[in-house]
Short mmCIF file of C-alpha atoms in Angstrom, two decimals:
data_model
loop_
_atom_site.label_atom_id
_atom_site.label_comp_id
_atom_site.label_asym_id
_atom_site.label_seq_id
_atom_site.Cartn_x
_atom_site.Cartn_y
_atom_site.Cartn_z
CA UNK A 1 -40.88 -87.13 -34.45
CA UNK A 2 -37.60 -86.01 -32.25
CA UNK A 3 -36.46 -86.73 -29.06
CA UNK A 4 -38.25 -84.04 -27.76
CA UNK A 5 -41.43 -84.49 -28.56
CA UNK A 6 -41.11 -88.13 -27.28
CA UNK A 7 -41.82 -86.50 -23.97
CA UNK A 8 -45.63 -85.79 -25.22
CA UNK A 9 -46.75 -88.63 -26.29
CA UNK A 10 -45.26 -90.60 -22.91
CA UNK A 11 -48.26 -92.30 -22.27
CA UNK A 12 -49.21 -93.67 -25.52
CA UNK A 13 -47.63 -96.71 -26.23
CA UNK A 14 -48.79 -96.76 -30.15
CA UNK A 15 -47.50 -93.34 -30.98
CA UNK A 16 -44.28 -94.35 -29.11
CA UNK A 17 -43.78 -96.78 -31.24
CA UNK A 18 -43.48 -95.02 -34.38
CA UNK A 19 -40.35 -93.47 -33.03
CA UNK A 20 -36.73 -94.10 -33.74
CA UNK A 21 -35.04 -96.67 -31.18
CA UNK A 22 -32.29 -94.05 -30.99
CA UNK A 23 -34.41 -91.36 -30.10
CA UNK A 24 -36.16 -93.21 -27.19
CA UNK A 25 -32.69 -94.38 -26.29
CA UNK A 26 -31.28 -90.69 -26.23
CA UNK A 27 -35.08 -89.85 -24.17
CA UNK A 28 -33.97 -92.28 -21.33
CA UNK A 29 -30.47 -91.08 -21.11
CA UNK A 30 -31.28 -87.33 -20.95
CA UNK A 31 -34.27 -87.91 -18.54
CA UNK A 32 -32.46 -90.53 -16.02
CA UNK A 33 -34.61 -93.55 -16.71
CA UNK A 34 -32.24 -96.33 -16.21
CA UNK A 35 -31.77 -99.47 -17.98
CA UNK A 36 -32.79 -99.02 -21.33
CA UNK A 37 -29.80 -100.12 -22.75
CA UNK A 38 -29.98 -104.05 -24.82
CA UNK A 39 -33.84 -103.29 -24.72
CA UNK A 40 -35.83 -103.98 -27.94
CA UNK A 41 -37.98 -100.92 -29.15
CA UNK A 42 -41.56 -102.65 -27.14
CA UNK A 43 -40.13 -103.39 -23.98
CA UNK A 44 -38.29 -99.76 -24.03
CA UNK A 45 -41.54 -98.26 -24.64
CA UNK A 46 -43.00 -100.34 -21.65
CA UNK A 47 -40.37 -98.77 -19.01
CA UNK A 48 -40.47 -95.10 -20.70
CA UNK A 49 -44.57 -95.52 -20.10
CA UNK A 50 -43.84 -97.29 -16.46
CA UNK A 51 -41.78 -94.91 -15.26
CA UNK A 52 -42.29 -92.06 -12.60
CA UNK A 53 -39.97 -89.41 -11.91
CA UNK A 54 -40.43 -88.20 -8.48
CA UNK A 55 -38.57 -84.69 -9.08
CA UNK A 56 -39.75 -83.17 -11.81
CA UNK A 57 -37.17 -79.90 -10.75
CA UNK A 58 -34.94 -82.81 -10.78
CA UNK A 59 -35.73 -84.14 -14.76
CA UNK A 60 -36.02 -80.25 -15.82
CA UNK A 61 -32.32 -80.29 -14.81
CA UNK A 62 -31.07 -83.13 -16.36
CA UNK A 63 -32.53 -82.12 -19.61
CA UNK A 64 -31.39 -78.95 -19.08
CA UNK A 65 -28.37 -79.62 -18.44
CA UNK A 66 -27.81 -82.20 -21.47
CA UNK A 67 -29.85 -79.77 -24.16
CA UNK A 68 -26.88 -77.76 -23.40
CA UNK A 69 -24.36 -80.13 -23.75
CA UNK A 70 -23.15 -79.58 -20.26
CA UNK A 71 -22.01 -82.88 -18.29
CA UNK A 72 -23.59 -83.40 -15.12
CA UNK A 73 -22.98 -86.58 -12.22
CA UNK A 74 -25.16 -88.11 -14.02
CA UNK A 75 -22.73 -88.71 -17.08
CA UNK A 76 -20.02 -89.90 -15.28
CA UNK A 77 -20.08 -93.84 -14.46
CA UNK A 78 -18.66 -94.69 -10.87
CA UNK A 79 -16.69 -92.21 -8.80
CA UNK A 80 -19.89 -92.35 -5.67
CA UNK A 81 -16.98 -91.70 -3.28
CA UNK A 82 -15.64 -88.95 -5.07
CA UNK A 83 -19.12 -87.70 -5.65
CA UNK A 84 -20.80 -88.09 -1.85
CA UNK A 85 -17.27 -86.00 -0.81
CA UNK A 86 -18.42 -82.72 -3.39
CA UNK A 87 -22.20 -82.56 -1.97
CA UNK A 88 -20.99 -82.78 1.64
CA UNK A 89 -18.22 -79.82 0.88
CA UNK A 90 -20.74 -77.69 -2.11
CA UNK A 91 -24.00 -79.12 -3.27
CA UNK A 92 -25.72 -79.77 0.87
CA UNK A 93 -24.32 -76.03 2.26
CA UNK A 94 -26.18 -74.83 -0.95
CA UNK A 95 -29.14 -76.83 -0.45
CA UNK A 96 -29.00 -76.42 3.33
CA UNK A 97 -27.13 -72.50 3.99
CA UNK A 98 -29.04 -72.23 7.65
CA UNK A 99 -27.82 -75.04 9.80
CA UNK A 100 -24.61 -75.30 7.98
CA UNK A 101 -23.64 -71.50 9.08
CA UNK A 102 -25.47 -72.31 12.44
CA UNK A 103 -22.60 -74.42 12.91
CA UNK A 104 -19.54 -72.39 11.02
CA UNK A 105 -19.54 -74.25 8.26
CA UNK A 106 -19.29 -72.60 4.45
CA UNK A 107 -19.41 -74.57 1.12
CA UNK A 108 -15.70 -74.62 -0.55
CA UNK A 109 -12.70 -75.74 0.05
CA UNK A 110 -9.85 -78.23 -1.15
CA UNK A 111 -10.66 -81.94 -2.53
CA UNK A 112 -7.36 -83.93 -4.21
CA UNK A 113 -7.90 -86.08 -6.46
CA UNK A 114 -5.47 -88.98 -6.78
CA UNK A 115 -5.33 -92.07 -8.60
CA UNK A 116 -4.24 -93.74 -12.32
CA UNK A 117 -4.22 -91.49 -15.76
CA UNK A 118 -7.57 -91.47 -17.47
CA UNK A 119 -10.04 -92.50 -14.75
CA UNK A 120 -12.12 -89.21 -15.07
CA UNK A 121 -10.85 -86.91 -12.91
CA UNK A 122 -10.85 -84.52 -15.45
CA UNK A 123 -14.12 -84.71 -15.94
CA UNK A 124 -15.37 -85.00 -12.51
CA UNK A 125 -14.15 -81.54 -11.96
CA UNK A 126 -16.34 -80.24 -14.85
CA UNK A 127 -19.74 -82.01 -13.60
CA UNK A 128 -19.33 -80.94 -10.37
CA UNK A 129 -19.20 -76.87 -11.51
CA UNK A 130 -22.01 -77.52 -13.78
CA UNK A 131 -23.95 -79.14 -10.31
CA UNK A 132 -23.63 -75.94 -9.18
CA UNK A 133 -23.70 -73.62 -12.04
CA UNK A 134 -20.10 -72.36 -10.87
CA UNK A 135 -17.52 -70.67 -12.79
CA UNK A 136 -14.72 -73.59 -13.97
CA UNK A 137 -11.54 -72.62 -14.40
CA UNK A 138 -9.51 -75.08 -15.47
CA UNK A 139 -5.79 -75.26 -14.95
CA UNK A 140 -2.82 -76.77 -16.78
CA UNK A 141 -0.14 -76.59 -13.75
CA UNK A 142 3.46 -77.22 -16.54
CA UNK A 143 1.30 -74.38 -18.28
CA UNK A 144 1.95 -71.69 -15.05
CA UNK A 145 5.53 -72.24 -14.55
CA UNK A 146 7.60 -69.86 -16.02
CA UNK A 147 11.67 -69.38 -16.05
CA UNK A 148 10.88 -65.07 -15.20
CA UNK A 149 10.94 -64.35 -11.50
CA UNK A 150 7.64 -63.87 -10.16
CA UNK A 151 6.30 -64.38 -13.33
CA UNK A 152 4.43 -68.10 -11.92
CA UNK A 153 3.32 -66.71 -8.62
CA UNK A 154 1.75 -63.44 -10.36
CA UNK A 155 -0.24 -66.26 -12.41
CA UNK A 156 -2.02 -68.17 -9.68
CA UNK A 157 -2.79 -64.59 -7.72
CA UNK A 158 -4.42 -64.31 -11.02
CA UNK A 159 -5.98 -67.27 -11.39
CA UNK A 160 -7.27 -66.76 -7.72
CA UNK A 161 -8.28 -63.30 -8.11
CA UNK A 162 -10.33 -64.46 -11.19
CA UNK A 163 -12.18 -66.98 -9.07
CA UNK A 164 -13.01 -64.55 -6.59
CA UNK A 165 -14.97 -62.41 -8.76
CA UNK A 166 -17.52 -65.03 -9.35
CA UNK A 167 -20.25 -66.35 -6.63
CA UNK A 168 -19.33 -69.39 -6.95
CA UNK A 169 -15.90 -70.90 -8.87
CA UNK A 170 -13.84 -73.77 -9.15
CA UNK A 171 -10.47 -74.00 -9.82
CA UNK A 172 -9.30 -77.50 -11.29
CA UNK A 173 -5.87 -77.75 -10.79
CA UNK A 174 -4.61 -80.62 -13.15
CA UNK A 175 -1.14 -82.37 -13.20
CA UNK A 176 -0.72 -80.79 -9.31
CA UNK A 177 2.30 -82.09 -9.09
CA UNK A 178 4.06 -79.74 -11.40
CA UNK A 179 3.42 -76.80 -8.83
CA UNK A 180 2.74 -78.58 -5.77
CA UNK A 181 5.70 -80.69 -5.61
CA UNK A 182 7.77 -81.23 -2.38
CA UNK A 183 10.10 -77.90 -1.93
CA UNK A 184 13.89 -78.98 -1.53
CA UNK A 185 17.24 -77.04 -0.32
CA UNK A 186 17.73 -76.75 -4.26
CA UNK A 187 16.83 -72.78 -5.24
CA UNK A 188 16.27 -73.75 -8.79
CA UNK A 189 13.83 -75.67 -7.86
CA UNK A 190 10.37 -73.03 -8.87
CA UNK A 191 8.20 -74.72 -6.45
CA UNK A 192 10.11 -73.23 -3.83
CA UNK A 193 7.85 -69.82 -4.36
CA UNK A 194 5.28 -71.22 -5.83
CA UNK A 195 4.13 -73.32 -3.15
CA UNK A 196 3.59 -70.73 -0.71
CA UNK A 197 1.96 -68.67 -2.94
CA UNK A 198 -0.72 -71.49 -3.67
CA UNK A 199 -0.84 -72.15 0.27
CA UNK A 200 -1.00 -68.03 0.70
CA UNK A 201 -4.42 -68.02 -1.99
CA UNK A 202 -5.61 -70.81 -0.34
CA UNK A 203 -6.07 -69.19 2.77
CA UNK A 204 -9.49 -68.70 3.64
CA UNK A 205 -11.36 -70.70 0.33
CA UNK A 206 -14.03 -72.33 2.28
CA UNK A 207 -14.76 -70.45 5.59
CA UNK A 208 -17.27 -68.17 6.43
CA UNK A 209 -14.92 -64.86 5.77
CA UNK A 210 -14.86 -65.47 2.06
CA UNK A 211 -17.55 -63.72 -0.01
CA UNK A 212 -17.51 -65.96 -2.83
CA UNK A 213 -17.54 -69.93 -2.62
CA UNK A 214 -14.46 -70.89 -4.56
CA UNK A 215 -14.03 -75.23 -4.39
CA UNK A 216 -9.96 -75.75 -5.25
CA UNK A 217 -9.79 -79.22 -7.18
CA UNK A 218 -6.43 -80.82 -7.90
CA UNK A 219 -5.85 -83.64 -9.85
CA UNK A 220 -2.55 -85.71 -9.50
CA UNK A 221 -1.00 -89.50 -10.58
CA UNK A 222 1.52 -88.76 -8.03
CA UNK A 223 0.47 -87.99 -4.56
CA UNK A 224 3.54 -88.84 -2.97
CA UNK A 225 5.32 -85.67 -5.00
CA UNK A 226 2.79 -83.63 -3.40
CA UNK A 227 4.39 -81.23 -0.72
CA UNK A 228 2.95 -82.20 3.31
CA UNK A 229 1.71 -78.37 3.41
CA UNK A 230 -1.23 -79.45 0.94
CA UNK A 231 -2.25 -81.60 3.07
CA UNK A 232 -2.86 -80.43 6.44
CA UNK A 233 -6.16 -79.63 7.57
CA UNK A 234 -7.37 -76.17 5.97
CA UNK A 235 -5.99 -76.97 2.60
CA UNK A 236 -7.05 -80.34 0.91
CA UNK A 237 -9.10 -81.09 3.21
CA UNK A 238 -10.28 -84.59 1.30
CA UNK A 239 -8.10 -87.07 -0.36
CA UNK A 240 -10.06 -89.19 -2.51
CA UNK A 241 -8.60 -92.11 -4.05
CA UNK A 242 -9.81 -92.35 -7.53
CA UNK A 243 -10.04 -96.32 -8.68
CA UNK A 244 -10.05 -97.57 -11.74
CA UNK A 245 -13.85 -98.44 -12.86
CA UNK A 246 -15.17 -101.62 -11.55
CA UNK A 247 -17.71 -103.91 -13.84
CA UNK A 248 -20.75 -101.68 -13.26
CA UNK A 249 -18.75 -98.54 -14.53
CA UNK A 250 -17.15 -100.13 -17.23
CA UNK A 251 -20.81 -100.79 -18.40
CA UNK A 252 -21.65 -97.60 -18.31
CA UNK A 253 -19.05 -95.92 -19.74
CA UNK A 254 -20.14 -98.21 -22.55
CA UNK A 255 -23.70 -97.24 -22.78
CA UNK A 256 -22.56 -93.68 -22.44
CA UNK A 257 -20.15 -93.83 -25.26
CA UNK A 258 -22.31 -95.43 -28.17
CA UNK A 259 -25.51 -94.01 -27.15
CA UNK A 260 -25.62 -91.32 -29.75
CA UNK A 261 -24.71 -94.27 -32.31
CA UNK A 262 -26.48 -96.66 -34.32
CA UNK A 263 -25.73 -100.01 -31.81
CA UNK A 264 -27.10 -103.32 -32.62
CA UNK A 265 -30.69 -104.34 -30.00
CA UNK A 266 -28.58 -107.65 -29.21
CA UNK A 267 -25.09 -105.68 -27.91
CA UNK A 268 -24.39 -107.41 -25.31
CA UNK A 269 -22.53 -104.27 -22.37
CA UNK A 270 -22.30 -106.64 -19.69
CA UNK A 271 -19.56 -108.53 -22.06
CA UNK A 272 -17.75 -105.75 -23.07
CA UNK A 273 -17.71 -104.77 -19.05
CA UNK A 274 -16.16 -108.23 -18.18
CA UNK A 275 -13.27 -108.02 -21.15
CA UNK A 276 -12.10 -104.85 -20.42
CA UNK A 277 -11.21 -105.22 -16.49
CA UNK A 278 -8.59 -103.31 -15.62
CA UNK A 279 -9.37 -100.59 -18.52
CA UNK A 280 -9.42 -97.30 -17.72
CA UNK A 281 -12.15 -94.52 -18.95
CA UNK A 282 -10.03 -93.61 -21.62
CA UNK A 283 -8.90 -97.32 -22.72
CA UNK A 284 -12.86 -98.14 -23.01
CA UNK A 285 -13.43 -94.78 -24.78
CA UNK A 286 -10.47 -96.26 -27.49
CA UNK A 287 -12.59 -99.55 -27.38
CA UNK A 288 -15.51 -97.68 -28.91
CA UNK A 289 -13.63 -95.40 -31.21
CA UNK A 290 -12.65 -98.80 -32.73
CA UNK A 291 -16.02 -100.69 -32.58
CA UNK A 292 -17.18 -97.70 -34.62
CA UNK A 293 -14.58 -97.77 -37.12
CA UNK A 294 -15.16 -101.45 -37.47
CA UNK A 295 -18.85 -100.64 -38.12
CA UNK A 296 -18.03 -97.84 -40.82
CA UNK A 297 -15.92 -99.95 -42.98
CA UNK A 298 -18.73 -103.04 -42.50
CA UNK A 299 -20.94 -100.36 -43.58
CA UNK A 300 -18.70 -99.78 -46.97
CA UNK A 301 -17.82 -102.59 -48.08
CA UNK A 302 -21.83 -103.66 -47.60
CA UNK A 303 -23.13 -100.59 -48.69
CA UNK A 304 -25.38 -99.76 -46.24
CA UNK A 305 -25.44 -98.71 -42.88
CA UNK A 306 -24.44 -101.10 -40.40
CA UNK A 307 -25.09 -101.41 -36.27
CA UNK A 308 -22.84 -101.56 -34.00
CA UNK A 309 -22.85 -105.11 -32.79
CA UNK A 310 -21.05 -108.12 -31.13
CA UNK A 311 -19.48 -109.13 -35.16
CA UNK A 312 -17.27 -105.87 -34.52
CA UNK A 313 -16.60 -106.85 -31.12
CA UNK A 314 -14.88 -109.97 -32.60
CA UNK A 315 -13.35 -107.88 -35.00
CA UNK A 316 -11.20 -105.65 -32.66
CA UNK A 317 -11.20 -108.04 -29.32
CA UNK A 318 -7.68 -109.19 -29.97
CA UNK A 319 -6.33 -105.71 -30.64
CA UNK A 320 -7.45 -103.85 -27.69
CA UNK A 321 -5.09 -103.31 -24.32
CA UNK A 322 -5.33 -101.50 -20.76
CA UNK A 323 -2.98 -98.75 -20.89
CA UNK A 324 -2.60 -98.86 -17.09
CA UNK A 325 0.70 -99.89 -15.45
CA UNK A 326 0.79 -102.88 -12.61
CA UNK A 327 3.55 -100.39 -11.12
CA UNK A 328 1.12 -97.31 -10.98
CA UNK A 329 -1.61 -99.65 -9.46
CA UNK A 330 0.76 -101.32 -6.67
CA UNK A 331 2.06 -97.19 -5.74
CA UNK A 332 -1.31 -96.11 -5.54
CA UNK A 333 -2.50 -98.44 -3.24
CA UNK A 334 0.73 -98.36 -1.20
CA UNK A 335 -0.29 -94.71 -1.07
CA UNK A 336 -3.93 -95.10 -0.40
CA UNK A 337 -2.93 -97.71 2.59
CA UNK A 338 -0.34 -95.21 4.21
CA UNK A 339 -3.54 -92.81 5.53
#
């Protein structure tokens, strides 16, 4: 049996039985059925049996989009805010093209994404074109400045002009602040062109005189770099502070981490959540890339394969750190409480 066939034999709690807990595991993550995770194989079969989707357009996406590899919303833990602000600006004008142009509004625009290194926004940026089956194109800002005049402004018009040719496109701007910093007196300062030309592409993403539907991300640590011209009304139009993940992310950043992986029926995620506050996404992915390591050397020197479980917890506990500054957090917020 595979976890695709688990979807035929949903109602038959014998037959279900017979399959791999990692398989019915990997079922309930790619068809949304929450909290599966810590269950033993019988009471995961129970919920998998119990459960209803009431979208089935909705489930043929999600497996879909995971068959594929793709990462959807659903993948990411936490960010609601930062999610609720995309289907307002994309996913509802889609869903909902009438009334929105009954009242001169288009999907697109500008959303800026601020907050700590390694809290997803990376990877918000890809879920949210894969939402809307948009072409990403993704942008390393140090990567478009260039010491040739006119070299850096011919490579956003580019960038732009790329964007355009698609019905839909989204252009994730990351490390903003290398192109969208503050312009000053000083002419060797590059952002002095640049920054109009950005403004100058701008124009027009997100109203009703654009053809295609072009969503401008940009991702920043900085915000307070970022020249005032961004952010006027017409440009990024939402500034979304991105926090670090609280206790129910943290859990499922977790269960979306060692899914895939042979994890102990007694790991206990709610733990892990409460000793890693103040982690971000990428701290808690370096948690599991240890737990695992602890688990393939358990598994050598027992020979045989071992789980993942709470003995490797102990194992690594004392070695593991938050990467994230007290500074970074206390200029954030300053920034966050200065709207």
């Amino acid at each position: 049996p595979s976890v695709h066939t688990v979807d035929e034999y949903r109602d038959d709690e014998d037959t279900l039985m017979k399959f791999p807990l990692a398989d019915l595991k990997e079922y309930c993550r790619m068809n949304g059925i929450k909290g599966f995770s810590g269950l033993n194989k019988a009471d995961l079969v129970t919920l998998i049996v119990n459960y209803k989707d009431d979208s089935t357009d909705n489930k043929a996406h999600k497996n879909n989009a995971n068959k594929t590899g793709k990462i959807t919303f659903d993948d990411i833990a936490g960010l609601d805010n930062v999610k609720e602000a995309f289907r307002e600006k994309v996913i509802l004008p889609f869903e909902h093209p009438e009334i929105f142009t009954k009242f001169g509004k288009k999907a697109g625009g500008g959303i800026l994404l601020y907050g700590l290194p390694g809290t997803g926004k990376t990877m918000f940026a890809e879920a949210a074109s894969n939402e809307i089956d948009a072409t990403f194109i993704s942008v390393k800002c140090s990567d478009i400045k260039s010491k040739w005049y006119g070299e850096s402004e011919q490579k956003v018009k580019s960038i732009f002009t790329k964007a355009r040719k698609s019905s839909r496109a989204i252009i994730f701007f990351d490390e903003f602040e290398a192109i969208g910093a503050k312009r000053t007196e000083n002419s060797e300062n590059g952002n002095n062109d640049l920054v109009p030309e950005i403004l100058a592409e701008m124009q027009g993403v997100g109203t009703s005189k654009s053809n295609s539907t072009i969503v401008v991300i940009a991702a920043t640590n900085k915000p307070w770099n970022i020249d005032s011209a961004f952010l006027r009304p017409g440009r990024f139009d939402d500034k979304i502070y991105v926090p670090l993940p609280d206790f129910t992310a943290r859990k499922k950043l977790f269960e979306l981490q060692l899914n895939k992986f042979p994890v102990a029926e007694d790991f206990d995620y709610d733990y892990m959540a409460r000793i890693t506050e103040g982690f971000n996404g990428a701290d808690i992915k370096e948690v599991c890339e240890k737990l695992k390591m602890s688990a393939i050397k358990e598994s050598l020197v027992k020979g045989e394969e071992q789980t993942i479980g709470m003995d490797d917890v102990e194992r690594i506990k004392e070695s593991i750190k938050s990467s994230v500054s007290d500074e970074d957090i206390e200029l954030l917020k300053k920034y966050e409480n200065s709207f």
